[in-house]
Coordinates of C-alpha atoms and ligand atoms in Angstrom, one line a residue:
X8 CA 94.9 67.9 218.5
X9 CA 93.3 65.3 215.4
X10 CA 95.8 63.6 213.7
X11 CA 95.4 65.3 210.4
X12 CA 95.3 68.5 212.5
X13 CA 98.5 67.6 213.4
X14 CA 99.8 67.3 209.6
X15 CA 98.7 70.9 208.9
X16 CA 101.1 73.4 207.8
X17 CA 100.3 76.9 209.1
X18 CA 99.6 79.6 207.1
X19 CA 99.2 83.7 207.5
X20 CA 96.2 84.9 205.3
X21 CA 95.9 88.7 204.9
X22 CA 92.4 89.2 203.2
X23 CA 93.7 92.4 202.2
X24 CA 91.7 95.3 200.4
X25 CA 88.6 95.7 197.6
X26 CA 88.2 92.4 195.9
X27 CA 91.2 90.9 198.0
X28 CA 88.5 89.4 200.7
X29 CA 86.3 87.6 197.7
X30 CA 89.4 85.8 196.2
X31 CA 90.7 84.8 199.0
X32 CA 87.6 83.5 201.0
X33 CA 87.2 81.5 197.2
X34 CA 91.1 80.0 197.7
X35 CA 90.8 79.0 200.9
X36 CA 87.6 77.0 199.9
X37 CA 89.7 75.2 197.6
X38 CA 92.9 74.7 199.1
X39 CA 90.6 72.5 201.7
X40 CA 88.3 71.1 199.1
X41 CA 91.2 69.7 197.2
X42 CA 92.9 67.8 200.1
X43 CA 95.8 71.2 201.2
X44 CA 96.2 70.0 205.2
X45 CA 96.6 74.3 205.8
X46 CA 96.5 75.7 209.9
X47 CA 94.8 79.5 208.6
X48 CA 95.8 82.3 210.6
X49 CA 94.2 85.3 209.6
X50 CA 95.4 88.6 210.3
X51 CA 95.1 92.2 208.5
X52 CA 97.3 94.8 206.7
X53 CA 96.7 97.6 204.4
X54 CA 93.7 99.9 204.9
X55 CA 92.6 98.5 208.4
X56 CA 95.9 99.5 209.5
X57 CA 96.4 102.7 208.2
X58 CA 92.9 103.5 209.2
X59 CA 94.1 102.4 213.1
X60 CA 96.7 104.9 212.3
X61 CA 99.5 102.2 211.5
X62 CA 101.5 104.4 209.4
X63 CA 103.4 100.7 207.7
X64 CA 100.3 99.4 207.5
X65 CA 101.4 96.2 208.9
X66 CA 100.7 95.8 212.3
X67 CA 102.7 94.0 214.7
X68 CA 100.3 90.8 214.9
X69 CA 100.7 90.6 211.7
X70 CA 104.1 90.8 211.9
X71 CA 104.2 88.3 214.6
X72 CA 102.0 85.7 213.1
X73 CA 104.6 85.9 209.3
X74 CA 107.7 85.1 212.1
X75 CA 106.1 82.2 213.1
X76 CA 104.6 80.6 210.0
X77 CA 106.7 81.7 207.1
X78 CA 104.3 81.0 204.6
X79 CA 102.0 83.7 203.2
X80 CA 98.7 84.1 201.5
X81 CA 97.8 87.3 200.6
X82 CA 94.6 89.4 198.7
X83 CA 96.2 92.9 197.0
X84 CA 96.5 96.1 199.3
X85 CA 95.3 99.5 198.8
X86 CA 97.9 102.0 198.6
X87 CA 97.4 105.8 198.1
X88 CA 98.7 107.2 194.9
X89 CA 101.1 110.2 194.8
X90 CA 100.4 111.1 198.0
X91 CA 100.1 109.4 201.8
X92 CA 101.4 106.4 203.2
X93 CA 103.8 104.1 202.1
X94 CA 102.9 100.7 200.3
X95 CA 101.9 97.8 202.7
X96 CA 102.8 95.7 200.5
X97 CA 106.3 96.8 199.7
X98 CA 106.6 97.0 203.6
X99 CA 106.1 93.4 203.8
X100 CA 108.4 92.3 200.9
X101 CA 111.3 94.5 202.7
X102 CA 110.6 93.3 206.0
X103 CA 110.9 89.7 205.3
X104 CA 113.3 90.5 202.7
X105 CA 111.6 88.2 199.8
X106 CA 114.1 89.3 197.3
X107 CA 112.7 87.9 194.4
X108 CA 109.0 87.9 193.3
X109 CA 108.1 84.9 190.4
X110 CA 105.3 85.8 188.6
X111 CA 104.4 83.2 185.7
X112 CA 102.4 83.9 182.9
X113 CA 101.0 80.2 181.3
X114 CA 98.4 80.1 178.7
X115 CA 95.5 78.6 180.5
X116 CA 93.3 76.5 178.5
X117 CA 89.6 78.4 177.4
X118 CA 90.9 81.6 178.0
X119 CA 90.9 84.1 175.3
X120 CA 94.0 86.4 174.5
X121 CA 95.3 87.9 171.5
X122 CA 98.1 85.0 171.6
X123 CA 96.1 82.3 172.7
X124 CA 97.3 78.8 170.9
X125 CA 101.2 80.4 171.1
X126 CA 101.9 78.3 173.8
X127 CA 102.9 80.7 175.7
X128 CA 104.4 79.2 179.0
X129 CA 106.9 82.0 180.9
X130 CA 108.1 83.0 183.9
X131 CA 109.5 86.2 185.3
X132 CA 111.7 86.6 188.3
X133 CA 111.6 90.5 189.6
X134 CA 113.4 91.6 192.0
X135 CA 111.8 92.3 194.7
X136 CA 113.4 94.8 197.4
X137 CA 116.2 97.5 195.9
X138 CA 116.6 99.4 192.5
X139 CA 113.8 102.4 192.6
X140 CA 111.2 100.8 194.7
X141 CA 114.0 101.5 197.6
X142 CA 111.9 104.5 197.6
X143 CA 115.1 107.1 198.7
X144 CA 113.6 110.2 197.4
X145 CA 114.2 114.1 197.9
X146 CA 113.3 117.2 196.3
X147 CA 116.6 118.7 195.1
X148 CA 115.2 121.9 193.9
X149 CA 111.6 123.3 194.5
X150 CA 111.6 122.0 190.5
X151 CA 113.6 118.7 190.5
X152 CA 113.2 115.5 192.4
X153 CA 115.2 112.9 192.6
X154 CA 114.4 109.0 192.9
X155 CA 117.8 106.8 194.0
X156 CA 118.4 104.0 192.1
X157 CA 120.1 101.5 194.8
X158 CA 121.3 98.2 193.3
X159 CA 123.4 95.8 195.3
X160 CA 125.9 93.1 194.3
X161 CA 124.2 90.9 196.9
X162 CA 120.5 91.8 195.7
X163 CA 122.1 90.8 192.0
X164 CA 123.3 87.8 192.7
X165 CA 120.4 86.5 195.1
X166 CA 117.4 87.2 192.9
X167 CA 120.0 85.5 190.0
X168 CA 120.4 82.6 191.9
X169 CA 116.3 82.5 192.6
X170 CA 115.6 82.7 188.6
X171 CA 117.9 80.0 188.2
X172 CA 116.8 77.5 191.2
X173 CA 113.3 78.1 190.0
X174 CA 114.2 77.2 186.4
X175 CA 115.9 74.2 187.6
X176 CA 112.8 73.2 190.2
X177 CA 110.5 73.2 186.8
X178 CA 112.8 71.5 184.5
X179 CA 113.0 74.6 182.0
X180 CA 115.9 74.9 179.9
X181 CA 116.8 79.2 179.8
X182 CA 117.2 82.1 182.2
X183 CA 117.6 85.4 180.4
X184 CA 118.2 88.6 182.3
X185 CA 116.3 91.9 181.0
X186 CA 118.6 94.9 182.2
X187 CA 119.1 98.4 180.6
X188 CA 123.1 97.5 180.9
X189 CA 123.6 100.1 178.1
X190 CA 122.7 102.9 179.7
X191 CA 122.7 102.5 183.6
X192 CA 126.5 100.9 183.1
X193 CA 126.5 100.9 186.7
X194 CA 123.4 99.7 188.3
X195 CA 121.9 98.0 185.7
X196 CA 125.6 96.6 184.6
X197 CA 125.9 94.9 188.2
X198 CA 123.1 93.3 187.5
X199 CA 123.9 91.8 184.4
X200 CA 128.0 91.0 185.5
X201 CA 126.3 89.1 188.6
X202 CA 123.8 87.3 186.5
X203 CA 126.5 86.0 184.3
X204 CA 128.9 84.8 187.4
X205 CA 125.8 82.9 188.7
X206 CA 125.2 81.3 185.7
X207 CA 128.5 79.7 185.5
X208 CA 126.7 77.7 188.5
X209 CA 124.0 76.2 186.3
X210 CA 125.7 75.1 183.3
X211 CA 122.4 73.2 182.9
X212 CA 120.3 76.0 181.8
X213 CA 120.8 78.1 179.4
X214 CA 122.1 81.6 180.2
X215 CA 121.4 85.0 178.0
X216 CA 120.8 88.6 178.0
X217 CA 118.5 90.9 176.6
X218 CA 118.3 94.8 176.7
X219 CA 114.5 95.9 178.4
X220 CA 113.7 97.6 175.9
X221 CA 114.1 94.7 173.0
X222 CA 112.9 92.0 175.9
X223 CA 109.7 93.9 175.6
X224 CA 109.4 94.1 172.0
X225 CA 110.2 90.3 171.7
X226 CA 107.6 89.6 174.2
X227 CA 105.0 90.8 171.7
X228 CA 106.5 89.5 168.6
X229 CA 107.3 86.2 169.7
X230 CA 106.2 85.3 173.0
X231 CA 106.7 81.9 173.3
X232 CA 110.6 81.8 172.9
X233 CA 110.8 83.0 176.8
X234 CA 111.3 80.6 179.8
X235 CA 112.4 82.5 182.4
X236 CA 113.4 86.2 182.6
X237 CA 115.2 87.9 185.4
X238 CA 115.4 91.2 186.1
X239 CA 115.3 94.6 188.2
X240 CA 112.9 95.5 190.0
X241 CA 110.9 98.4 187.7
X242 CA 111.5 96.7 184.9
X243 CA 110.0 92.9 186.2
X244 CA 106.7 95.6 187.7
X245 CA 106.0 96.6 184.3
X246 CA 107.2 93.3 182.0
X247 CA 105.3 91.1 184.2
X248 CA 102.3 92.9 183.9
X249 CA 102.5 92.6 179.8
X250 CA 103.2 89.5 180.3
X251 CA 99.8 88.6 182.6
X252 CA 98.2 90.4 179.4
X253 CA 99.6 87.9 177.2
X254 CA 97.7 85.1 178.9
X255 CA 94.3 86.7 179.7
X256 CA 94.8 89.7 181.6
X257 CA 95.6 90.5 185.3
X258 CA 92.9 88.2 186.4
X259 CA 94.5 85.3 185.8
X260 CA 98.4 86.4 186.7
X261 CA 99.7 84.9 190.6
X262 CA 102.6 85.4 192.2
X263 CA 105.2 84.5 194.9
X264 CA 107.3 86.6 196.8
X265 CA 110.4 84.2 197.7
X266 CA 113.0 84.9 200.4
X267 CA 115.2 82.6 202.7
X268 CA 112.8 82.4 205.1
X269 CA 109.7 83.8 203.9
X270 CA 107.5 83.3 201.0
X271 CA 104.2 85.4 200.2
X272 CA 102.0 84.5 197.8
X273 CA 99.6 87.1 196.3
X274 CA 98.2 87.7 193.0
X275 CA 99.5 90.3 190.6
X276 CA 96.3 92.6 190.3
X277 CA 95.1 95.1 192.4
X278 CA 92.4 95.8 195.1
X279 CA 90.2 96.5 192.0
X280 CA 87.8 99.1 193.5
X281 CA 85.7 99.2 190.7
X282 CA 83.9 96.1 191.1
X283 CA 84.7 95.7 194.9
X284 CA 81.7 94.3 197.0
X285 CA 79.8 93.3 193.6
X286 CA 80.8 89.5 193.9
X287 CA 82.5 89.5 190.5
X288 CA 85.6 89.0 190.6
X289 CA 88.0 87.0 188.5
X290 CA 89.3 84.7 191.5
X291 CA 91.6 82.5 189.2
X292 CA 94.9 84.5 190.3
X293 CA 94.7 84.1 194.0
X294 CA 93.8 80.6 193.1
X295 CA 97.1 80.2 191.1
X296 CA 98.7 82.2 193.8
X297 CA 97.4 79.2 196.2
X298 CA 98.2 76.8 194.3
X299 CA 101.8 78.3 193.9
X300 CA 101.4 77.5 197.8
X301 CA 101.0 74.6 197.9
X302 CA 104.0 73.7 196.0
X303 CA 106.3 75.7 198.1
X304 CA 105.2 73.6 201.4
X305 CA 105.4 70.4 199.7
X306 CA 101.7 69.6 199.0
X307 CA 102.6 68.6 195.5
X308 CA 99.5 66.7 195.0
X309 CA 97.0 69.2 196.5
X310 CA 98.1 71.6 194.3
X311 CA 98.1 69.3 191.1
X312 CA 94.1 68.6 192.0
X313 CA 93.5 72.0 192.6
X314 CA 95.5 73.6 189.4
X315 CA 93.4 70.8 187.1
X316 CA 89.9 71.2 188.3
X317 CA 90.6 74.9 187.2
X318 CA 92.3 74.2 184.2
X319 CA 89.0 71.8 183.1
X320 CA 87.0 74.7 184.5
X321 CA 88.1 77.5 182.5
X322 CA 88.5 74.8 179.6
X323 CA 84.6 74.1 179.4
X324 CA 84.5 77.7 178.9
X325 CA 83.2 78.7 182.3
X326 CA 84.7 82.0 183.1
X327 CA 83.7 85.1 184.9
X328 CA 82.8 88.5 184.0
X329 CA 85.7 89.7 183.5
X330 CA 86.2 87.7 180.1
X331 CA 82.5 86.5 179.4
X332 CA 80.6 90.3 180.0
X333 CA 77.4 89.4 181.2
X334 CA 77.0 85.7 180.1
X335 CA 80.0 85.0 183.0
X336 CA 79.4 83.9 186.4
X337 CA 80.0 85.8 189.8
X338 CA 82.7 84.9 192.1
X339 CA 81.0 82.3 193.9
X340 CA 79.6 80.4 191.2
X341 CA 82.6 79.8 189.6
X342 CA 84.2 78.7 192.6
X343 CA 81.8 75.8 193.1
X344 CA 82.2 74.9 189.5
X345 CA 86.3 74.4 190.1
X346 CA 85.3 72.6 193.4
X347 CA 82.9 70.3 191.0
X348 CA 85.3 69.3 189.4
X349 CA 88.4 68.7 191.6
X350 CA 89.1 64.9 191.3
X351 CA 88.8 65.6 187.3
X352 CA 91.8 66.1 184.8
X353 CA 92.3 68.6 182.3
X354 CA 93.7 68.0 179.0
X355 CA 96.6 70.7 179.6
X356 CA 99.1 68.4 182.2
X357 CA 100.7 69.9 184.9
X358 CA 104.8 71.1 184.5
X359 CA 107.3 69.5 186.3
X360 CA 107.5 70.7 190.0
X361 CA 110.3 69.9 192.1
X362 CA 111.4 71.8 195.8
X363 CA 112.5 75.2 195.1
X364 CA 116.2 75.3 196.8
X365 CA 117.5 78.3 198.0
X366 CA 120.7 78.7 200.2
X367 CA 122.1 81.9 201.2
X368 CA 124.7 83.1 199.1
X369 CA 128.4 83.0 201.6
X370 CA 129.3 86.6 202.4
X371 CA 132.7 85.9 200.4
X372 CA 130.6 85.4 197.1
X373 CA 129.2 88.9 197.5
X374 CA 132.0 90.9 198.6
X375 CA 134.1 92.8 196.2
X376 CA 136.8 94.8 197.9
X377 CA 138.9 96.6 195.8
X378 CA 142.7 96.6 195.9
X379 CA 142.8 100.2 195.3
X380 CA 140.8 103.0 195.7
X381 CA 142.1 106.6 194.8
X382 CA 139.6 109.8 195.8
X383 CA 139.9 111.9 192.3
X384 CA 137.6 114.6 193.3
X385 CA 134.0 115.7 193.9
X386 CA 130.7 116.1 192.1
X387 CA 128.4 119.0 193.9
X388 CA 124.8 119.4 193.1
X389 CA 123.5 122.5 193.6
X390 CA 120.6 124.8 193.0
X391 CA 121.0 127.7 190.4
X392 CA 119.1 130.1 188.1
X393 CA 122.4 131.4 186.4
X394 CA 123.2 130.4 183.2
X395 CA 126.3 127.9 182.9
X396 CA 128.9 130.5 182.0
X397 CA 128.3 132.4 184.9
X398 CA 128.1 130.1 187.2
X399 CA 131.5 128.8 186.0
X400 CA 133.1 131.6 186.4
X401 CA 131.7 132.0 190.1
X402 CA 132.6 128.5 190.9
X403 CA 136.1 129.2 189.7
X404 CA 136.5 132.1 191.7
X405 CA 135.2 130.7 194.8
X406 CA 137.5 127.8 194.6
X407 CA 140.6 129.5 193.9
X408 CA 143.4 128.3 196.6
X409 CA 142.1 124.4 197.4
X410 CA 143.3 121.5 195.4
X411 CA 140.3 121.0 192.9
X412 CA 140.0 122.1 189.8
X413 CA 136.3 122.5 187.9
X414 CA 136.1 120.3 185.2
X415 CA 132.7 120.2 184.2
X416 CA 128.8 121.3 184.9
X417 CA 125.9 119.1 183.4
X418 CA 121.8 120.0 183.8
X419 CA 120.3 116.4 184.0
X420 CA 123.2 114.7 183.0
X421 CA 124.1 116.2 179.7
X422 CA 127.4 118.4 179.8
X423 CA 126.8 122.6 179.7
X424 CA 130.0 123.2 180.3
X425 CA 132.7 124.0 178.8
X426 CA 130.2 124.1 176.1
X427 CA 129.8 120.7 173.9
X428 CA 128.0 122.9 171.0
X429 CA 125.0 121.3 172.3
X430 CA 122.3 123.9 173.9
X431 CA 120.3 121.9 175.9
X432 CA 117.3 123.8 178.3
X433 CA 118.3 124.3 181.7
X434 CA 116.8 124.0 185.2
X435 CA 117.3 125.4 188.3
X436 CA 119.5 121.6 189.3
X437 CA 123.5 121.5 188.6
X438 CA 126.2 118.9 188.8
X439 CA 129.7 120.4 189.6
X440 CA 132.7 118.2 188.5
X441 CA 135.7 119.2 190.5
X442 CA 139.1 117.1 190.0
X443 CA 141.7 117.0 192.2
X444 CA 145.2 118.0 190.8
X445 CA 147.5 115.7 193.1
X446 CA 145.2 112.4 194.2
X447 CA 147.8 111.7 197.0
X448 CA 146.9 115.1 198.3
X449 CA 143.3 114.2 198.9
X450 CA 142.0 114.7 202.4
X451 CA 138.4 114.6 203.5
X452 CA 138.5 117.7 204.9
X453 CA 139.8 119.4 201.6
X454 CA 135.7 118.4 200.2
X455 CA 134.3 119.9 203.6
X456 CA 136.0 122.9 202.7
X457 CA 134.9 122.8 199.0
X458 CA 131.3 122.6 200.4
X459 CA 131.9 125.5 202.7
X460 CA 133.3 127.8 199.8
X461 CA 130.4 126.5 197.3
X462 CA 127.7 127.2 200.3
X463 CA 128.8 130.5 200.8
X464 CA 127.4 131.7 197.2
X465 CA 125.1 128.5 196.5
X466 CA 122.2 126.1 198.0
X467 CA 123.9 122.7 197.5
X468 CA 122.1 119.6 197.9
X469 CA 124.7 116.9 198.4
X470 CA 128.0 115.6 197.3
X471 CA 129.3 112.1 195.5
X472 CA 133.0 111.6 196.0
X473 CA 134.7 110.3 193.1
X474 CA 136.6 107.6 193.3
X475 CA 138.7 105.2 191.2
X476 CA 138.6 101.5 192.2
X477 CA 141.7 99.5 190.9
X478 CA 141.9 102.0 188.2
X479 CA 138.4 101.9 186.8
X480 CA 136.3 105.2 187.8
X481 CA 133.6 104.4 190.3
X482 CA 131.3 107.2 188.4
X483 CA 129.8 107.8 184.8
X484 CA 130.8 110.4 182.8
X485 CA 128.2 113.2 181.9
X486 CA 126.6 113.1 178.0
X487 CA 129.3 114.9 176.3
X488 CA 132.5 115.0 178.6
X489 CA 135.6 113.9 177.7
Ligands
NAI526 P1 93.8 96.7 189.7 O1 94.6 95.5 189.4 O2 93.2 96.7 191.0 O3 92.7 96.9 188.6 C1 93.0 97.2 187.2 C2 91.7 96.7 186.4 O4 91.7 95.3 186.4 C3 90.4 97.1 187.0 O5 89.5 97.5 186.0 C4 89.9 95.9 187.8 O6 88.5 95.8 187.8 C5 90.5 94.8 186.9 N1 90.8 93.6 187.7 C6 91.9 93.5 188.6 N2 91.8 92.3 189.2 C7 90.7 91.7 188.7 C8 90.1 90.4 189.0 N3 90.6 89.6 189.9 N4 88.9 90.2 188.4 C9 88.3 91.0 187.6 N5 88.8 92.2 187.2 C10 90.0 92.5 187.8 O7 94.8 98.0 189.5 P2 94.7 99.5 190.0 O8 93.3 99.9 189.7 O9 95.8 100.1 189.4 O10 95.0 99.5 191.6 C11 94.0 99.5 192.6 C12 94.6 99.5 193.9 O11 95.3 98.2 194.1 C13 95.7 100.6 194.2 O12 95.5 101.0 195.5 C14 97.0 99.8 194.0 O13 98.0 100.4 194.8 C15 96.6 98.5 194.6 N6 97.5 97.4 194.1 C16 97.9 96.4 195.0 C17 98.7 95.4 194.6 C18 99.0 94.4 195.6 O14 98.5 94.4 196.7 N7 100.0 93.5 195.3 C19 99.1 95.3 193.2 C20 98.6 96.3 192.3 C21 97.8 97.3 192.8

């Protein structure tokens, strides 16, 4: 082995689907051309797999060859909508567990957007691996399905800790998580209560919070108050996509999936079948992405040389089709115009980049045992075409004899009965609340024989115990119940 062969750090590329090949044959050009000592080992996921009949779409290789490296770099995968396989790429971020997924948006000099000149210079940290991309989903009724919304103190806490070590690793002043707190008390709550306990570790930055909704409104208004923004998982999909359009478009929006051990870097757009194959392609994300790279294996001054020969690109006001129409070049042209001028400054400096630090959190920081925890009853969902009235009555009856008493019935959440006043529509999906009289009487067979009872005259689906946890209730309370 050479010397400088020796130096190189290795590297898994995944070419990946549609235009994922042409952007990164163009990075890897310029990861060498501006000095990145990179070992490439290329492997394949995404359509290649499934078409071998991989049903992850990741084979084992590739699998094998992540283990070994750590270190990512990845084109966009095709995944079927609707229907088919599973997402290759969510299958790689579980795998390797990268828990949070930075995606910056950074006005880029040259490049047109309808805030251009706002400075706009963010960062949002998404979590990466729970909330509704845990994909738990079942059909409760032929007509309702249900998507489980799994959010974890540790998931919390982590991607918390990411947003702020990556603050601190650029010298930025402000972490504010996004969360809909108000509504999803639970879920969406954790994640704001675990944000705020991580804070107290960075006294440095500057902590806040801001309800989705408004974070998105205040994104458009006034862009270029945000540092950094943590959040869940569906909300950082869909705010870090209005936040690429803030800066450009999709085109020019990378990303890195971050974990303890493994980091991915990809950018935010899509396979992008509709110019696929025609050598068009906007490669400047995947070039971000690799530049993003760099950083994260210590090649600070690679990465600098590389980010600045683009910046001075785009700043001459060469671009691609994407933003030029017809006067823009194709993939390749605009690579070799980057790679002309690498060794060149821009006039838009680089940010401050420092090692990004992450240390597992200690088991004892993420566990929350309660002191107590009382069993208070039962909600049953079930499947029925009777009106609420009835079916309260029937549920009564069935009942009669075990310790619970029916307190409540709500369609989607909102109470039916006893009736609020309200008349909402309802479908063919029920919640049953049953209480239990005498707590201390609670046994676990005493719900098995609930369900027995209820399954005699109705298709349940499943059950949530209700429990209190040092005197708080571990459940939310239906729209309209007392
Ligand atoms: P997309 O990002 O592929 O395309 C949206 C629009 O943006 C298209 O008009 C496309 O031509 C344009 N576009 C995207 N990247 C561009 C680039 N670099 N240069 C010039 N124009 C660009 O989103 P879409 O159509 O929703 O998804 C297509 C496929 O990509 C789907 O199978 C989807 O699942 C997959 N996808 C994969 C991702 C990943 O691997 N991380 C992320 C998003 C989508």
């Amino acid at each position: 082995m050479s010397p400088s062969a020796a130096k190189r750090h290795p590297i898994t590329i995944i070419p990946g689907d549609g235009i994922g090949r042409e952007v990164v044959d163009a990075t890897v050009v310029l990861l060498d051309a501006a000095g990145g000592q990179i070992e490439p080992d290329y492997v394949v996921a995404g359509h290649v797999a499934f078409e071998a009949g991989i049903a992850s779409g990741v084979p084992e290789e590739t699998i094998a060859s992540i283990a070994r490296t750590k270190v990512v770099l990845k084109g966009p995968l095709a995944t079927p909508v609707g229907t088919g396989n599973k997402s290759a790429n969510v299958t790689l971020r579980k795998f390797f567990e990268t828990f949070a997924n930075i995606r910056p948006a950074r006005e880029l000099p040259g490049v047109p957007s309808a805030f251009a000149g706002r400075g706009i210079d963010l960062v949002v940290v998404r979590e990466n691996v729970e909330d509704l991309y845990a994909g738990i989903e079942h059909m409760q009724t032929p007509n309702v399905a249900q998507c489980l919304k799994l959010i974890s103190r540790l998931g919390c806490q982590r991607v918390s800790q990411a947003a702020f070590a990556f603050a601190a690793s650029q010298g930025r002043s402000s972490v504010v998580a996004a969360t809909k707190a108000n509504i999803m008390k639970m879920t969406e709550g954790m994640f704001k209560s675990e944000f705020e306990k991580v804070a107290s570790d960075y006294p440095q930055i500057t902590a806040g919070h801001l309800l989705i909704d408004n974070c998105a409104h205040q994104l458009v208004i006034k862009p270029e108050q945000f540092d950094v923004i943590v959040t869940t998982n569906m909300n950082g999909d869909i705010l870090s996509d209005l936040t690429s359009g803030l800066v450009g478009g999709l085109g020019f929006a990378p990303s890195a999936n971050i974990g303890y051990d493994v980091a991915m870097f990809e950018p935010v757009h899509g396979t992008a079948p509709d110019i696929a194959g025609f050598g068009v392609a906007n490669p400047t994300a995947m070039i971000l992405s690799g530049v993003m790279l760099l950083r994260h294996i210590a090649q600070f001054e690679a990465a600098q040389c590389l980010e600045q020969a683009l910046f001075l690109t785009l700043e001459e006001g060469i671009h691609t089709r994407d933003i030029a129409g017809e006067a823009g070049l194709g993939t390749r042209d605009f690579v070799d115009a980057i790679a002309a001028r690498i060794g060149k400054s821009s006039s838009t400096p680089a940010r401050e980049h420092h090692e990004l630090k992450l240390t597992p959190l200690a088991g004892v920081d993420v566990d929350s045992s309660p002191g107590s925890r009382i069993k208070v009853g039962a909600d049953v969902f079930l499947e029925s075409q009777e009106g609420p009235e009835v079916l309260s009555e029937r549920l009564q009856r069935l009942i009669v004899g075990t310790p619970y008493t029916l307190k409540m019935i709500s369609n989607r959440g909102t109470q039916v009965w006893p009736s609020t006043g309200a008349v909402p529509t309802c479908v063919d999906h029920y919640r049953c609340r049953f209480i239990i009289t005498d707590p201390t009487t609670w046994t676990p067979e005493s719900v098995l024989d609930l369900l027995g009872r209820i399954g005699h005259a109705y298709r349940w689906m499943h059950v949530e115990k209700l429990e209190r946890l040092d005197g708080t209730d571990g459940f939310t309370k239906a729209q309209g119940e007392n």
